[in-house]
Short mmCIF file of C-alpha atoms and ligand atoms in Angstrom, two decimals:
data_model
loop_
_atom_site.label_atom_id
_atom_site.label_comp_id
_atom_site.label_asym_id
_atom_site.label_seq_id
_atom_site.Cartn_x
_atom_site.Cartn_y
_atom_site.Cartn_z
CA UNK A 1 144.17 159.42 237.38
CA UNK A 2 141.72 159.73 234.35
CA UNK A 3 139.14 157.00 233.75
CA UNK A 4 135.86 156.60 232.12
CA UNK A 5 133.82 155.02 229.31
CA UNK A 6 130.74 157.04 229.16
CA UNK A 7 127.26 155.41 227.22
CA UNK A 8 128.89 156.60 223.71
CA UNK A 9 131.82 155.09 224.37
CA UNK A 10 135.53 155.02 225.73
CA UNK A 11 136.86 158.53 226.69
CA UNK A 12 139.85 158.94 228.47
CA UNK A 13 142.31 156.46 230.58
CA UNK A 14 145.40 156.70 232.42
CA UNK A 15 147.01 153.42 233.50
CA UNK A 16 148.21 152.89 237.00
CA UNK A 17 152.29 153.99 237.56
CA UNK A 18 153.63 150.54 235.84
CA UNK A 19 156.81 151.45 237.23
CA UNK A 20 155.76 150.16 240.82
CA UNK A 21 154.91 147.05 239.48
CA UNK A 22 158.27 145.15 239.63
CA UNK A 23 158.42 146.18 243.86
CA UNK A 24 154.94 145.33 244.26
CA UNK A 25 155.04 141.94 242.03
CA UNK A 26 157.26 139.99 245.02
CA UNK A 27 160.13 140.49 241.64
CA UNK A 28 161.77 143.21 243.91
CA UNK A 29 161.91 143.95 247.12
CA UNK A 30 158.88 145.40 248.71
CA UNK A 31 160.86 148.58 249.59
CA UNK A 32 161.17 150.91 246.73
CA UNK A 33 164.29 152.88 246.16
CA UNK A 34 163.18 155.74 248.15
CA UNK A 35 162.53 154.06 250.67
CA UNK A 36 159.33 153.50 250.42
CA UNK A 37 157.08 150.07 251.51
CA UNK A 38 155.16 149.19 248.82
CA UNK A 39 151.71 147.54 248.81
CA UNK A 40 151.58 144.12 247.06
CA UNK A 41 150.29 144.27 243.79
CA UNK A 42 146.67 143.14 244.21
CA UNK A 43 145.88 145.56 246.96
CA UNK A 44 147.60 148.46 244.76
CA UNK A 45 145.54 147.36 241.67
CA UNK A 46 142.57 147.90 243.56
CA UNK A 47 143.23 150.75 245.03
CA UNK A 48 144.18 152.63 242.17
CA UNK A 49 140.85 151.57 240.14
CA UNK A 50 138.52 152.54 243.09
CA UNK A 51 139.72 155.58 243.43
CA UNK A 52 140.40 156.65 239.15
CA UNK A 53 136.95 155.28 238.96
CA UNK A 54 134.97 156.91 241.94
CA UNK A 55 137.06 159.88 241.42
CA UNK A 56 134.95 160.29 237.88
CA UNK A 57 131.80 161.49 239.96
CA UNK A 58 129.56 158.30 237.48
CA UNK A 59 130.04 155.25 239.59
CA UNK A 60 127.55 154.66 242.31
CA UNK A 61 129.62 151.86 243.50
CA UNK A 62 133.02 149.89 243.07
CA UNK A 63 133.01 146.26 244.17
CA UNK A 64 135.87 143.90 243.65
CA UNK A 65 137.14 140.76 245.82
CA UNK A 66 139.48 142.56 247.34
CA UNK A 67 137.26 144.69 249.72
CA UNK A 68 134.68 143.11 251.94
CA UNK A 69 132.14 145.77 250.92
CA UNK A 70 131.67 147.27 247.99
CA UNK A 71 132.93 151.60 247.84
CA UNK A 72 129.87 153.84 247.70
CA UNK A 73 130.01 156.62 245.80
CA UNK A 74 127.46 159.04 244.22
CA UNK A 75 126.96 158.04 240.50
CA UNK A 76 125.16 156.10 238.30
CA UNK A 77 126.68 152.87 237.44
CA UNK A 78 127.98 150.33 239.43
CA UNK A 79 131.30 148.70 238.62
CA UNK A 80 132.33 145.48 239.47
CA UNK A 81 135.84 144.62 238.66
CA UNK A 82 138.67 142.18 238.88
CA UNK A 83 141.61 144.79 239.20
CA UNK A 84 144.71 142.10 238.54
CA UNK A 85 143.45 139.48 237.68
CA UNK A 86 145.95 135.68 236.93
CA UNK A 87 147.34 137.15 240.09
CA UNK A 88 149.14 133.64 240.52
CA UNK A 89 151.29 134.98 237.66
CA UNK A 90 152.86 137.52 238.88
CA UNK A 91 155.76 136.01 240.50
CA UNK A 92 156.92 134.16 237.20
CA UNK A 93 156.07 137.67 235.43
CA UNK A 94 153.67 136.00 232.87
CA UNK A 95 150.71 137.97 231.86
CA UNK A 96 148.35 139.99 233.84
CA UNK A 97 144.84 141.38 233.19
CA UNK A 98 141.96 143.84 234.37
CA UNK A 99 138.37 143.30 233.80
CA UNK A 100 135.92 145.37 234.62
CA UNK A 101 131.82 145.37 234.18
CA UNK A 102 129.87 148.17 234.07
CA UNK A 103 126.42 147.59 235.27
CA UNK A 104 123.43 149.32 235.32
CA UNK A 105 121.70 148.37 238.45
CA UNK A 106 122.86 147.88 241.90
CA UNK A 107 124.97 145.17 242.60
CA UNK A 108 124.54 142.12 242.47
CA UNK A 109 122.90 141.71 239.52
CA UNK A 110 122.70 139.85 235.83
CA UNK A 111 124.72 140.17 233.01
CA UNK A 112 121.57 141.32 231.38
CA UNK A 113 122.27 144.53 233.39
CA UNK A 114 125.72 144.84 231.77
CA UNK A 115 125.57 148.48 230.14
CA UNK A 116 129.76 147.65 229.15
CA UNK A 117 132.78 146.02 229.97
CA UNK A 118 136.37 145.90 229.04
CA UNK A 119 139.67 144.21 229.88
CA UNK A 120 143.17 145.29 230.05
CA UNK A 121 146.21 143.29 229.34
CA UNK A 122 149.51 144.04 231.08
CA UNK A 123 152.08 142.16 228.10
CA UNK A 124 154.57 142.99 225.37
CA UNK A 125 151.99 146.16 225.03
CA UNK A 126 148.86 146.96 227.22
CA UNK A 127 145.97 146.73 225.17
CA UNK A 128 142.36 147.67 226.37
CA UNK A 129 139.61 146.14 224.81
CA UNK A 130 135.72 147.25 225.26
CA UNK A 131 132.38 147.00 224.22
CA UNK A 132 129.37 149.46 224.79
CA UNK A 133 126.72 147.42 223.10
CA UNK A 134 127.94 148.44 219.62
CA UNK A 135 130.89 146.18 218.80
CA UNK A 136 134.23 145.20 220.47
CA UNK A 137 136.84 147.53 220.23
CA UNK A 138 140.83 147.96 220.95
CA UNK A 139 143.26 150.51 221.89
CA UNK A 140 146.58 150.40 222.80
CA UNK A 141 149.32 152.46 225.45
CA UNK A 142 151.49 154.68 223.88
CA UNK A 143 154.19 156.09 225.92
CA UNK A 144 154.37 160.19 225.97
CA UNK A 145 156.58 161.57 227.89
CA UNK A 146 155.70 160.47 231.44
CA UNK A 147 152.06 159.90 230.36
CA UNK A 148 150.68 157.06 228.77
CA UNK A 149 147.92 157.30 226.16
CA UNK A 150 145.15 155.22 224.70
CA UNK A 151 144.89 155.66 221.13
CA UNK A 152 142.69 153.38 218.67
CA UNK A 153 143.86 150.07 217.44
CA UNK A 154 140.93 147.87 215.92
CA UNK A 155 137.41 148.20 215.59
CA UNK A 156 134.16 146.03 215.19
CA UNK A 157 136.69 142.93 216.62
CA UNK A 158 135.12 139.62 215.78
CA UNK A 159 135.90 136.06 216.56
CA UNK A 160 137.27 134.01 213.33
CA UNK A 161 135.55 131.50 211.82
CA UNK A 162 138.04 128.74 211.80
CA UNK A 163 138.58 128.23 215.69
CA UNK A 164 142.12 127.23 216.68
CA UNK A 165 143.49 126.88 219.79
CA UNK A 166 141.54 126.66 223.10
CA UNK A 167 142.52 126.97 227.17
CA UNK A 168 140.82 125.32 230.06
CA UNK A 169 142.02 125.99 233.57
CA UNK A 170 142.32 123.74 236.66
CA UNK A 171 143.57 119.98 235.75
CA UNK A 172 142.52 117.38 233.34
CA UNK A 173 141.67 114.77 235.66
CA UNK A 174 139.40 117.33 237.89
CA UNK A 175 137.30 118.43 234.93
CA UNK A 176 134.02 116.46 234.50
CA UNK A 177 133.13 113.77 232.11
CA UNK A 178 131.84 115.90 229.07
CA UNK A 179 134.39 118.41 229.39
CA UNK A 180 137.24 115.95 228.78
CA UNK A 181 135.65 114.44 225.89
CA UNK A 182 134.91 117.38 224.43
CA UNK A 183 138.25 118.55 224.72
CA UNK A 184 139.84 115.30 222.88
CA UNK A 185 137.71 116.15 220.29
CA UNK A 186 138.91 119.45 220.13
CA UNK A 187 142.25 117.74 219.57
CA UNK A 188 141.05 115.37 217.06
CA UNK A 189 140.14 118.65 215.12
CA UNK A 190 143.54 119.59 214.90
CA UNK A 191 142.97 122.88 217.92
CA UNK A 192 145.92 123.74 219.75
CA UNK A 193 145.99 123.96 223.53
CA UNK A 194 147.22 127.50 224.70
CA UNK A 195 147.06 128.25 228.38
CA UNK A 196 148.04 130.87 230.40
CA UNK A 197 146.47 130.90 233.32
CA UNK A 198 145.30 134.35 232.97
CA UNK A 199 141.43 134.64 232.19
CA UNK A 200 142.20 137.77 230.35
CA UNK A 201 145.89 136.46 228.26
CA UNK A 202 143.27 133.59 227.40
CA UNK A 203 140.50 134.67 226.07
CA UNK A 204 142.56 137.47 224.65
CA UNK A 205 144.10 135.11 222.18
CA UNK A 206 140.66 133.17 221.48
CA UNK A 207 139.59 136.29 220.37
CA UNK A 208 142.35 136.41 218.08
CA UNK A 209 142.71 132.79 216.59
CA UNK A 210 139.15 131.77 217.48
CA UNK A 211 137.85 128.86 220.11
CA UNK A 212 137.12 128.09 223.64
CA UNK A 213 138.40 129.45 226.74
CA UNK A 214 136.77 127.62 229.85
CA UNK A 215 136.94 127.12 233.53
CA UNK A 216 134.92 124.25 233.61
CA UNK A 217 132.81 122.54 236.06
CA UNK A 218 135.16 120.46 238.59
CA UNK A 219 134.22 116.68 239.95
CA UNK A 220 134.65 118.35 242.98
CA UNK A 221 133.98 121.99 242.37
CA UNK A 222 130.56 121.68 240.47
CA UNK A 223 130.84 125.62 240.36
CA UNK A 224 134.17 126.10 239.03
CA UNK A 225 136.49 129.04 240.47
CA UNK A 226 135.54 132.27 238.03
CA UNK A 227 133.05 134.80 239.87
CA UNK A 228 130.34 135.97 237.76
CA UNK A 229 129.90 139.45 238.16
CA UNK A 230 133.59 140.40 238.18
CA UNK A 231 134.85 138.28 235.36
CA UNK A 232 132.61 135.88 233.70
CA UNK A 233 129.78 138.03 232.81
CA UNK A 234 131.53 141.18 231.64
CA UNK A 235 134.17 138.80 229.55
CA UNK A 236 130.93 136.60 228.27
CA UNK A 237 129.19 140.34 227.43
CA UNK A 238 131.95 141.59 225.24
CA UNK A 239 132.33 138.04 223.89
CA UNK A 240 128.92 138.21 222.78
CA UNK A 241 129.74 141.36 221.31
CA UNK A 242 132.32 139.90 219.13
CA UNK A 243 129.52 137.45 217.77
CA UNK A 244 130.71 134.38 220.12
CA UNK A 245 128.62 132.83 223.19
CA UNK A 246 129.64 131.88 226.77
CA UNK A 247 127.27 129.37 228.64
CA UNK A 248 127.76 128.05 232.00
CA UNK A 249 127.40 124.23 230.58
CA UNK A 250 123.07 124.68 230.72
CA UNK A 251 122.02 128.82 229.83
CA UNK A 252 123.92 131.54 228.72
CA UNK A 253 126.61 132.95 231.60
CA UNK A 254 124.39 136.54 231.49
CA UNK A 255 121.13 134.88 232.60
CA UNK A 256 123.07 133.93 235.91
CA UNK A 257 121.42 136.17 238.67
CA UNK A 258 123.87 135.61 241.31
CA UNK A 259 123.00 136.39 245.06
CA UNK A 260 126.11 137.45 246.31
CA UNK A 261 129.37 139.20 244.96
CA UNK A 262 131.67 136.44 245.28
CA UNK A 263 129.22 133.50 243.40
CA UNK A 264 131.29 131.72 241.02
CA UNK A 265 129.99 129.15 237.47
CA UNK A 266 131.70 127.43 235.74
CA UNK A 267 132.58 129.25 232.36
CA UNK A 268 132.76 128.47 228.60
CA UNK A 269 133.43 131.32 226.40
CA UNK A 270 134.73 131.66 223.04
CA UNK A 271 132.96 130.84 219.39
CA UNK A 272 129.63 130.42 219.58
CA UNK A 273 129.25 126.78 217.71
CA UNK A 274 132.01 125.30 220.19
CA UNK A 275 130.63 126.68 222.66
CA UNK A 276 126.98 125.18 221.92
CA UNK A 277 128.10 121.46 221.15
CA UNK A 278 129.83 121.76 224.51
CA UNK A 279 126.73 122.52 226.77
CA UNK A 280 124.97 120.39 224.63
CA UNK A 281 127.23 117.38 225.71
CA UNK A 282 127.06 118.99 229.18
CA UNK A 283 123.37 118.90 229.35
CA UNK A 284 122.96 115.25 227.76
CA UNK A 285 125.20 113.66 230.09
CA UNK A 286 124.22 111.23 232.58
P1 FDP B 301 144.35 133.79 239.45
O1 FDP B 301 143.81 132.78 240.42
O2 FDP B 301 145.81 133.65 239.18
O3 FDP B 301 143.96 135.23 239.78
O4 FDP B 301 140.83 134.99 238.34
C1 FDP B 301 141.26 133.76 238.68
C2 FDP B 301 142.33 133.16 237.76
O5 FDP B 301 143.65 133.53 238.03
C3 FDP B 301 142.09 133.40 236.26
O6 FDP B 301 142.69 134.56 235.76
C4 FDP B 301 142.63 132.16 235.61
O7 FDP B 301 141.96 131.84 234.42
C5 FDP B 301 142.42 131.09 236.66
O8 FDP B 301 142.21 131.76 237.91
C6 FDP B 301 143.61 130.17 236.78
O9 FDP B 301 143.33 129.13 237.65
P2 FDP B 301 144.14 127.73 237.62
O10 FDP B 301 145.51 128.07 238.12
O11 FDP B 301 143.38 126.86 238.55
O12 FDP B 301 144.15 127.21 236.21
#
């Protein structure tokens, strides 16, 4: 397993084997045809990624939700990552994502410590898209052999300026006050809704078509469900990156300096004026 984005950039990836997928994924049995049991697909995910990315000799740590405490190892950047995440989709085989933030201080920490981050989506084609500080890029798998290959797809990938479609997870009636009014006049405006239920599947298409991906505050989840330093702060990095903004509903989701590895926000990423007229509605409301 090859894996590692060094300061210049993206240098070499190899994906997990995608053919153990279907008997991990609940799809198939858990037994492969040789017999063997199978791990489900979260715990596999995870595994995989810690050991690809400690295995490179640069990460100093490796924290995800599914281990109680982060893997030490002895490099210099500390990865926090979200190794499948829209796991709830994996049983209806929709789409499926990786994020991963690459920070340069211990963890926990800010956003503002983000040194990179990318995200991986398992569809029609597994794309990886990253950003080093110096523009959003995208490469896609390519099938050789019994490898798999990252080659080049886009560079210098930037949110359009005619937003279209936007996705907010959990249910209407949960979502507070502003939020629903801001989304009717999203619809007023003629935007789509396109939901996925994948952070990843979402945002990756409000990167395309432009708008607002959210998990928003909750009546009675103030905090939303997304945790910061696995998934909100590298997406609302790279985001940035492609010249958009992601706020929390009052400061920008990288100011956030959470005190423990499972803190969650509420999350509004996408094009930056959307974005803005949002948290200022969220901000002015009573
Ligand atoms: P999941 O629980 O399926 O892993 O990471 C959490 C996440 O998926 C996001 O990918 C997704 O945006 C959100 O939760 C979906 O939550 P809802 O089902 O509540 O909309």
């Amino acid at each position: 397993m090859a894996f590692w984005v060094s300061p210049e950039g993206f240098t070499s990836f190899r994906s997990p084997d995608l053919n153990g997928i279907p008997f991990r994924s609940g799809l198939l049995k858990e037994v492969n045809p040789s017999g063997d049991t199978q791990k489900a697909i979260d715990v596999y995910s995870n595994d995989v990624y810690t050991e690809a990315l400690t295995s490179t000799g640069h990460a100093a740590e490796v924290a995800s939700e599914e281990m109680e405490e982060p893997t030490k190892a002895k490099g210099e950047v500390s990865v926090a990552m979200d190794p499948l995440d829209g796991s709830s989709n994996v049983g209806s085989n929709n789409p499926l994502g990786s994020i991963f933030g690459f920070y340069s201080k211990p963890l926990p920490t800010s956003g503002r410590n983000l040194a990179g981050s990318l995200y991986v989506t398992y569809g029609n084609v597994i794309t990886l898209t990253l950003s080093f500080g110096k523009g959003v890029h995208r490469f896609v798998a390519l099938r050789e052999g019994a490898s798999m290959n990252f080659e080049l797809l886009e560079v210098n990938l930037k949110l359009p300026d005619d937003p279209e479609v936007y996705g907010f997870g959990g249910s209407r009636k949960e979502w507070i006050p502003a939020v629903r009014s801001f989304v009717d006049s999203l619809e007023e405006k003629g935007m789509k809704e396109r939901y996925c239920g994948t952070f990843v599947g979402d945002y990756n298409q409000v990167l395309a078509r432009g708008g607002v991906f959210a998990y928003p505050a909750l009546v009675k989840k103030p905090q939303g469900k997304l945790r910061v330093l696995y998934e909100t702060a590298p997406m609302s990095y790279l985001n940035e990156q492609a010249g958009g903004y992601g706020s929390d509903g009052s400061k920008n989701i990288l100011d956030i300096e959470p005190t423990g590895f499972a803190d969650t926000s509420p999350a509004y990423i996408g094009s930056a004026s959307l974005v803005k007229e949002l948290e200022k509605l969220i901000s002015s409301a009573p």
